[in-house]
PDB file of C-alpha atoms in Angstrom:
ATOM      1  CA  MET A   4     -18.828   0.783  13.294  1.00  0.00           C
ATOM      2  CA  ALA A   5     -17.537   0.935   9.725  1.00  0.00           C
ATOM      3  CA  PRO A   6     -14.983   3.578   8.787  1.00  0.00           C
ATOM      4  CA  ILE A   7     -15.869   6.690   6.832  1.00  0.00           C
ATOM      5  CA  ILE A   8     -14.432   6.004   3.380  1.00  0.00           C
ATOM      6  CA  HIS A   9     -12.800   8.937   1.595  1.00  0.00           C
ATOM      7  CA  ARG A  10     -12.422   8.013  -2.071  1.00  0.00           C
ATOM      8  CA  ASN A  11     -10.222   9.848  -4.581  1.00  0.00           C
ATOM      9  CA  LEU A  12      -9.928  13.116  -2.690  1.00  0.00           C
ATOM     10  CA  THR A  13      -8.060  16.085  -4.125  1.00  0.00           C
ATOM     11  CA  VAL A  14      -4.568  17.037  -2.966  1.00  0.00           C
ATOM     12  CA  PRO A  15      -5.849  19.929  -0.801  1.00  0.00           C
ATOM     13  CA  GLU A  16      -8.445  17.627   0.792  1.00  0.00           C
ATOM     14  CA  LEU A  17      -5.827  14.969   1.578  1.00  0.00           C
ATOM     15  CA  VAL A  18      -3.510  17.602   3.055  1.00  0.00           C
ATOM     16  CA  GLN A  19      -6.314  18.891   5.278  1.00  0.00           C
ATOM     17  CA  TRP A  20      -7.183  15.366   6.458  1.00  0.00           C
ATOM     18  CA  ALA A  21      -3.517  14.643   7.159  1.00  0.00           C
ATOM     19  CA  LEU A  22      -3.235  17.801   9.260  1.00  0.00           C
ATOM     20  CA  LYS A  23      -6.439  16.910  11.099  1.00  0.00           C
ATOM     21  CA  LEU A  24      -5.847  13.194  11.737  1.00  0.00           C
ATOM     22  CA  GLU A  25      -2.109  12.607  11.854  1.00  0.00           C
ATOM     23  CA  LYS A  26      -0.201  13.606  14.961  1.00  0.00           C
ATOM     24  CA  ASP A  27       3.128  15.321  14.355  1.00  0.00           C
ATOM     25  CA  THR A  28       2.029  16.385  10.844  1.00  0.00           C
ATOM     26  CA  VAL A  29       2.554  20.050   9.960  1.00  0.00           C
ATOM     27  CA  LEU A  30       2.951  22.370   7.000  1.00  0.00           C
ATOM     28  CA  SER A  31       6.402  23.845   6.473  1.00  0.00           C
ATOM     29  CA  ALA A  32       6.912  27.581   5.975  1.00  0.00           C
ATOM     30  CA  ARG A  33       6.779  26.877   2.218  1.00  0.00           C
ATOM     31  CA  GLY A  34       3.548  24.878   2.427  1.00  0.00           C
ATOM     32  CA  THR A  35       5.047  21.404   2.219  1.00  0.00           C
ATOM     33  CA  LEU A  36       3.325  18.671   4.203  1.00  0.00           C
ATOM     34  CA  CYS A  37       5.795  17.280   6.744  1.00  0.00           C
ATOM     35  CA  VAL A  38       4.998  13.853   8.184  1.00  0.00           C
ATOM     36  CA  LEU A  39       6.720  11.168  10.227  1.00  0.00           C
ATOM     37  CA  SER A  40       7.086   7.539   9.249  1.00  0.00           C
ATOM     38  CA  TYR A  41       8.085   6.845  12.853  1.00  0.00           C
ATOM     39  CA  ALA A  42      10.291   3.798  13.532  1.00  0.00           C
ATOM     40  CA  LYS A  43      10.823   2.911   9.871  1.00  0.00           C
ATOM     41  CA  THR A  44      12.500   5.658   7.837  1.00  0.00           C
ATOM     42  CA  GLY A  45      13.348   3.461   4.867  1.00  0.00           C
ATOM     43  CA  ARG A  46      12.434   0.200   3.205  1.00  0.00           C
ATOM     44  CA  SER A  47      12.458  -3.044   5.165  1.00  0.00           C
ATOM     45  CA  PRO A  48      14.072  -5.494   2.702  1.00  0.00           C
ATOM     46  CA  ARG A  49      14.401  -8.277   5.288  1.00  0.00           C
ATOM     47  CA  ASP A  50      10.645  -8.193   5.820  1.00  0.00           C
ATOM     48  CA  LYS A  51       9.642  -8.384   2.163  1.00  0.00           C
ATOM     49  CA  ARG A  52       7.917 -11.561   0.998  1.00  0.00           C
ATOM     50  CA  VAL A  53       6.646 -12.849  -2.334  1.00  0.00           C
ATOM     51  CA  VAL A  54       3.833 -15.359  -2.291  1.00  0.00           C
ATOM     52  CA  ASP A  55       5.111 -18.655  -3.670  1.00  0.00           C
ATOM     53  CA  THR A  56       2.585 -19.761  -6.298  1.00  0.00           C
ATOM     54  CA  ASP A  57       2.923 -22.028  -9.326  1.00  0.00           C
ATOM     55  CA  ASP A  58       2.711 -19.101 -11.753  1.00  0.00           C
ATOM     56  CA  VAL A  59       5.695 -17.222 -10.256  1.00  0.00           C
ATOM     57  CA  ARG A  60       7.804 -19.930  -8.648  1.00  0.00           C
ATOM     58  CA  SER A  61      10.275 -20.290 -11.539  1.00  0.00           C
ATOM     59  CA  ASN A  62      10.376 -16.549 -12.308  1.00  0.00           C
ATOM     60  CA  VAL A  63      11.524 -15.252  -8.919  1.00  0.00           C
ATOM     61  CA  ASP A  64      15.156 -15.134  -7.853  1.00  0.00           C
ATOM     62  CA  TRP A  65      14.513 -16.633  -4.412  1.00  0.00           C
ATOM     63  CA  GLY A  66      16.995 -15.782  -1.678  1.00  0.00           C
ATOM     64  CA  SER A  67      17.659 -13.264   1.067  1.00  0.00           C
ATOM     65  CA  VAL A  68      15.870 -10.475  -0.840  1.00  0.00           C
ATOM     66  CA  ASN A  69      12.937 -12.400  -2.322  1.00  0.00           C
ATOM     67  CA  MET A  70      11.742 -14.679   0.438  1.00  0.00           C
ATOM     68  CA  LYS A  71       8.822 -17.065   0.063  1.00  0.00           C
ATOM     69  CA  LEU A  72       5.474 -16.729   1.797  1.00  0.00           C
ATOM     70  CA  SER A  73       2.705 -19.310   1.501  1.00  0.00           C
ATOM     71  CA  GLU A  74      -0.722 -18.417   0.163  1.00  0.00           C
ATOM     72  CA  GLU A  75      -2.192 -19.337   3.554  1.00  0.00           C
ATOM     73  CA  SER A  76       0.143 -16.973   5.406  1.00  0.00           C
ATOM     74  CA  PHE A  77      -0.595 -14.195   2.919  1.00  0.00           C
ATOM     75  CA  ALA A  78      -4.332 -14.697   3.476  1.00  0.00           C
ATOM     76  CA  LYS A  79      -3.804 -14.348   7.235  1.00  0.00           C
ATOM     77  CA  ALA A  80      -1.740 -11.172   6.781  1.00  0.00           C
ATOM     78  CA  LYS A  81      -4.354  -9.734   4.403  1.00  0.00           C
ATOM     79  CA  LYS A  82      -7.176 -10.476   6.851  1.00  0.00           C
ATOM     80  CA  HIS A  83      -5.145  -8.870   9.645  1.00  0.00           C
ATOM     81  CA  ALA A  84      -4.643  -5.738   7.499  1.00  0.00           C
ATOM     82  CA  ILE A  85      -8.284  -5.522   6.409  1.00  0.00           C
ATOM     83  CA  ASP A  86      -9.526  -6.021   9.966  1.00  0.00           C
ATOM     84  CA  PHE A  87      -7.259  -3.178  11.088  1.00  0.00           C
ATOM     85  CA  LEU A  88      -8.362  -0.872   8.255  1.00  0.00           C
ATOM     86  CA  ASN A  89     -12.017  -1.621   8.998  1.00  0.00           C
ATOM     87  CA  SER A  90     -11.450  -0.740  12.663  1.00  0.00           C
ATOM     88  CA  ARG A  91     -10.295   2.799  11.876  1.00  0.00           C
ATOM     89  CA  GLU A  92     -12.560   5.821  11.962  1.00  0.00           C
ATOM     90  CA  HIS A  93     -11.420   6.910   8.479  1.00  0.00           C
ATOM     91  CA  MET A  94     -10.202   5.009   5.435  1.00  0.00           C
ATOM     92  CA  PHE A  95      -8.669   6.570   2.324  1.00  0.00           C
ATOM     93  CA  VAL A  96      -8.962   5.021  -1.137  1.00  0.00           C
ATOM     94  CA  VAL A  97      -7.014   6.214  -4.167  1.00  0.00           C
ATOM     95  CA  ASP A  98      -7.518   4.912  -7.705  1.00  0.00           C
ATOM     96  CA  CYS A  99      -4.634   5.700 -10.074  1.00  0.00           C
ATOM     97  CA  PHE A 100      -2.623   4.283 -12.945  1.00  0.00           C
ATOM     98  CA  ALA A 101       0.913   2.895 -12.889  1.00  0.00           C
ATOM     99  CA  GLY A 102       2.475   3.824 -16.225  1.00  0.00           C
ATOM    100  CA  HIS A 103       1.708   6.568 -18.759  1.00  0.00           C
ATOM    101  CA  ASP A 104       1.110   4.446 -21.854  1.00  0.00           C
ATOM    102  CA  GLU A 105      -2.587   3.568 -21.965  1.00  0.00           C
ATOM    103  CA  ARG A 106      -1.806   0.251 -23.674  1.00  0.00           C
ATOM    104  CA  TYR A 107       0.269  -0.999 -20.752  1.00  0.00           C
ATOM    105  CA  ARG A 108      -0.741   0.954 -17.690  1.00  0.00           C
ATOM    106  CA  LEU A 109      -2.013  -0.821 -14.614  1.00  0.00           C
ATOM    107  CA  LYS A 110      -5.116   0.224 -12.673  1.00  0.00           C
ATOM    108  CA  VAL A 111      -4.049   0.471  -9.020  1.00  0.00           C
ATOM    109  CA  ARG A 112      -6.169   0.928  -5.898  1.00  0.00           C
ATOM    110  CA  VAL A 113      -4.546   1.995  -2.631  1.00  0.00           C
ATOM    111  CA  ILE A 114      -6.476   1.468   0.611  1.00  0.00           C
ATOM    112  CA  THR A 115      -4.976   3.041   3.719  1.00  0.00           C
ATOM    113  CA  ALA A 116      -5.829   4.588   7.069  1.00  0.00           C
ATOM    114  CA  ARG A 117      -3.325   7.432   6.674  1.00  0.00           C
ATOM    115  CA  PRO A 118      -4.197  10.332   4.374  1.00  0.00           C
ATOM    116  CA  TYR A 119      -0.448  10.914   3.946  1.00  0.00           C
ATOM    117  CA  HIS A 120      -0.114   7.468   2.333  1.00  0.00           C
ATOM    118  CA  ALA A 121      -3.017   8.231   0.002  1.00  0.00           C
ATOM    119  CA  LEU A 122      -1.403  11.558  -0.931  1.00  0.00           C
ATOM    120  CA  PHE A 123       1.989   9.923  -1.487  1.00  0.00           C
ATOM    121  CA  MET A 124       0.568   7.433  -3.992  1.00  0.00           C
ATOM    122  CA  TYR A 125      -1.626  10.079  -5.597  1.00  0.00           C
ATOM    123  CA  ASN A 126       1.628  11.909  -6.351  1.00  0.00           C
ATOM    124  CA  MET A 127       3.610   8.779  -7.336  1.00  0.00           C
ATOM    125  CA  LEU A 128       1.086   7.340  -9.769  1.00  0.00           C
ATOM    126  CA  ILE A 129      -0.830   8.802 -12.720  1.00  0.00           C
ATOM    127  CA  ARG A 130      -3.997  10.605 -11.682  1.00  0.00           C
ATOM    128  CA  PRO A 131      -7.038   9.602 -13.715  1.00  0.00           C
ATOM    129  CA  THR A 132      -9.224  12.248 -15.287  1.00  0.00           C
ATOM    130  CA  GLN A 133     -12.787  12.483 -13.995  1.00  0.00           C
ATOM    131  CA  LYS A 134     -13.947  10.566 -17.075  1.00  0.00           C
ATOM    132  CA  GLU A 135     -11.342   7.834 -16.444  1.00  0.00           C
ATOM    133  CA  LEU A 136     -12.421   7.601 -12.803  1.00  0.00           C
ATOM    134  CA  GLU A 137     -16.042   7.133 -13.839  1.00  0.00           C
ATOM    135  CA  SER A 138     -15.082   4.093 -15.922  1.00  0.00           C
ATOM    136  CA  PHE A 139     -12.228   2.885 -13.684  1.00  0.00           C
ATOM    137  CA  GLY A 140     -14.091  -0.233 -12.540  1.00  0.00           C
ATOM    138  CA  GLU A 141     -12.152  -2.840 -10.607  1.00  0.00           C
ATOM    139  CA  PRO A 142      -8.425  -2.358 -10.047  1.00  0.00           C
ATOM    140  CA  GLU A 143      -5.842  -4.682 -11.541  1.00  0.00           C
ATOM    141  CA  TYR A 144      -3.713  -4.341  -8.424  1.00  0.00           C
ATOM    142  CA  THR A 145      -4.646  -3.452  -4.840  1.00  0.00           C
ATOM    143  CA  ILE A 146      -2.446  -2.246  -1.996  1.00  0.00           C
ATOM    144  CA  TYR A 147      -3.694  -2.730   1.563  1.00  0.00           C
ATOM    145  CA  ASN A 148      -1.539  -0.407   3.641  1.00  0.00           C
ATOM    146  CA  ALA A 149      -2.132  -1.097   7.333  1.00  0.00           C
ATOM    147  CA  GLY A 150       1.339   0.076   8.266  1.00  0.00           C
ATOM    148  CA  GLU A 151       0.277   1.370  11.681  1.00  0.00           C
ATOM    149  CA  CYS A 152      -0.674  -2.190  12.648  1.00  0.00           C
ATOM    150  CA  PRO A 153       2.145  -4.582  13.581  1.00  0.00           C
ATOM    151  CA  ALA A 154       2.431  -7.823  11.650  1.00  0.00           C
ATOM    152  CA  ASP A 155       1.900 -11.090  13.492  1.00  0.00           C
ATOM    153  CA  PRO A 156       5.245 -12.952  13.664  1.00  0.00           C
ATOM    154  CA  SER A 157       3.429 -16.136  14.701  1.00  0.00           C
ATOM    155  CA  VAL A 158       2.202 -16.440  11.095  1.00  0.00           C
ATOM    156  CA  PRO A 159       4.549 -18.847   9.261  1.00  0.00           C
ATOM    157  CA  GLY A 160       6.953 -16.914   7.033  1.00  0.00           C
ATOM    158  CA  ILE A 161       6.485 -13.604   8.846  1.00  0.00           C
ATOM    159  CA  THR A 162       9.464 -13.154  11.119  1.00  0.00           C
ATOM    160  CA  SER A 163       8.966  -9.730  12.694  1.00  0.00           C
ATOM    161  CA  LYS A 164       6.390  -7.056  13.446  1.00  0.00           C
ATOM    162  CA  THR A 165       6.926  -5.746   9.893  1.00  0.00           C
ATOM    163  CA  SER A 166       5.675  -7.473   6.763  1.00  0.00           C
ATOM    164  CA  VAL A 167       5.556  -6.308   3.146  1.00  0.00           C
ATOM    165  CA  SER A 168       4.040  -9.055   1.017  1.00  0.00           C
ATOM    166  CA  LEU A 169       3.401  -9.216  -2.733  1.00  0.00           C
ATOM    167  CA  ASN A 170       0.998 -11.728  -4.236  1.00  0.00           C
ATOM    168  CA  PHE A 171       1.268 -11.843  -8.025  1.00  0.00           C
ATOM    169  CA  LYS A 172      -1.563 -14.374  -8.295  1.00  0.00           C
ATOM    170  CA  THR A 173      -4.162 -12.219  -6.534  1.00  0.00           C
ATOM    171  CA  GLN A 174      -2.425  -8.977  -7.597  1.00  0.00           C
ATOM    172  CA  GLU A 175      -2.237  -7.551  -4.101  1.00  0.00           C
ATOM    173  CA  GLU A 176       0.285  -6.069  -1.716  1.00  0.00           C
ATOM    174  CA  VAL A 177      -0.195  -6.108   2.054  1.00  0.00           C
ATOM    175  CA  ILE A 178       1.822  -3.782   4.285  1.00  0.00           C
ATOM    176  CA  LEU A 179       1.930  -4.212   8.064  1.00  0.00           C
ATOM    177  CA  GLY A 180       4.205  -2.711  10.700  1.00  0.00           C
ATOM    178  CA  THR A 181       5.855   0.043   8.660  1.00  0.00           C
ATOM    179  CA  GLU A 182       4.566   3.519   7.911  1.00  0.00           C
ATOM    180  CA  TYR A 183       7.302   4.212   5.361  1.00  0.00           C
ATOM    181  CA  ALA A 184       5.346   5.192   2.226  1.00  0.00           C
ATOM    182  CA  GLY A 185       8.084   4.072  -0.167  1.00  0.00           C
ATOM    183  CA  GLU A 186       7.065   0.427   0.349  1.00  0.00           C
ATOM    184  CA  MET A 187       3.960   1.053  -1.772  1.00  0.00           C
ATOM    185  CA  LYS A 188       5.962   2.616  -4.599  1.00  0.00           C
ATOM    186  CA  LYS A 189       8.554  -0.173  -4.539  1.00  0.00           C
ATOM    187  CA  GLY A 190       5.803  -2.792  -4.661  1.00  0.00           C
ATOM    188  CA  ILE A 191       4.202  -1.249  -7.749  1.00  0.00           C
ATOM    189  CA  LEU A 192       7.582  -0.828  -9.465  1.00  0.00           C
ATOM    190  CA  THR A 193       8.250  -4.514  -8.819  1.00  0.00           C
ATOM    191  CA  VAL A 194       4.891  -5.461 -10.325  1.00  0.00           C
ATOM    192  CA  ILE A 195       5.120  -3.348 -13.478  1.00  0.00           C
ATOM    193  CA  SER A 196       8.675  -4.450 -14.206  1.00  0.00           C
ATOM    194  CA  SER A 197       7.940  -8.165 -13.841  1.00  0.00           C
TER     195      SER A 197
END
């Protein structure tokens, strides 16, 4: 059965879905949504990968921070993430812009199973007007956040149950095995500053 897709919900709608679907999620006395990122409470720099393609190979400072991942391994991680997202009862999609200047901003789509992740990026990025949403079209960058699903360390280049992979060629980020929302923000900041 395909998930129910919730696209571009309002902040109050996302808060209500988070309270309904996410265990351990509550509102504080001041009305702030309080959530848990569980095992990962910060970025996972040792699990970050950049897909090694001809167009980026000479522009990346390869080393212990920017580690290579093959296109084949990225495709496996992406399929793993999409299969997980498609197995959920609900999926949340957010279309936003990275950057204020209309000449340079990037159209970003976030696809996630957690309404909290959708809300986080809705607050981090620039919210389109209704008119902009109507003409949004295809995104220039897509984030597949399947953080609740562990990565597969048997995939070459993925060394743990956590994987955060950027592919500049396909303009995608795949997140597995970490529910820390900051990975999405860091990925987009990396993309727009490259």
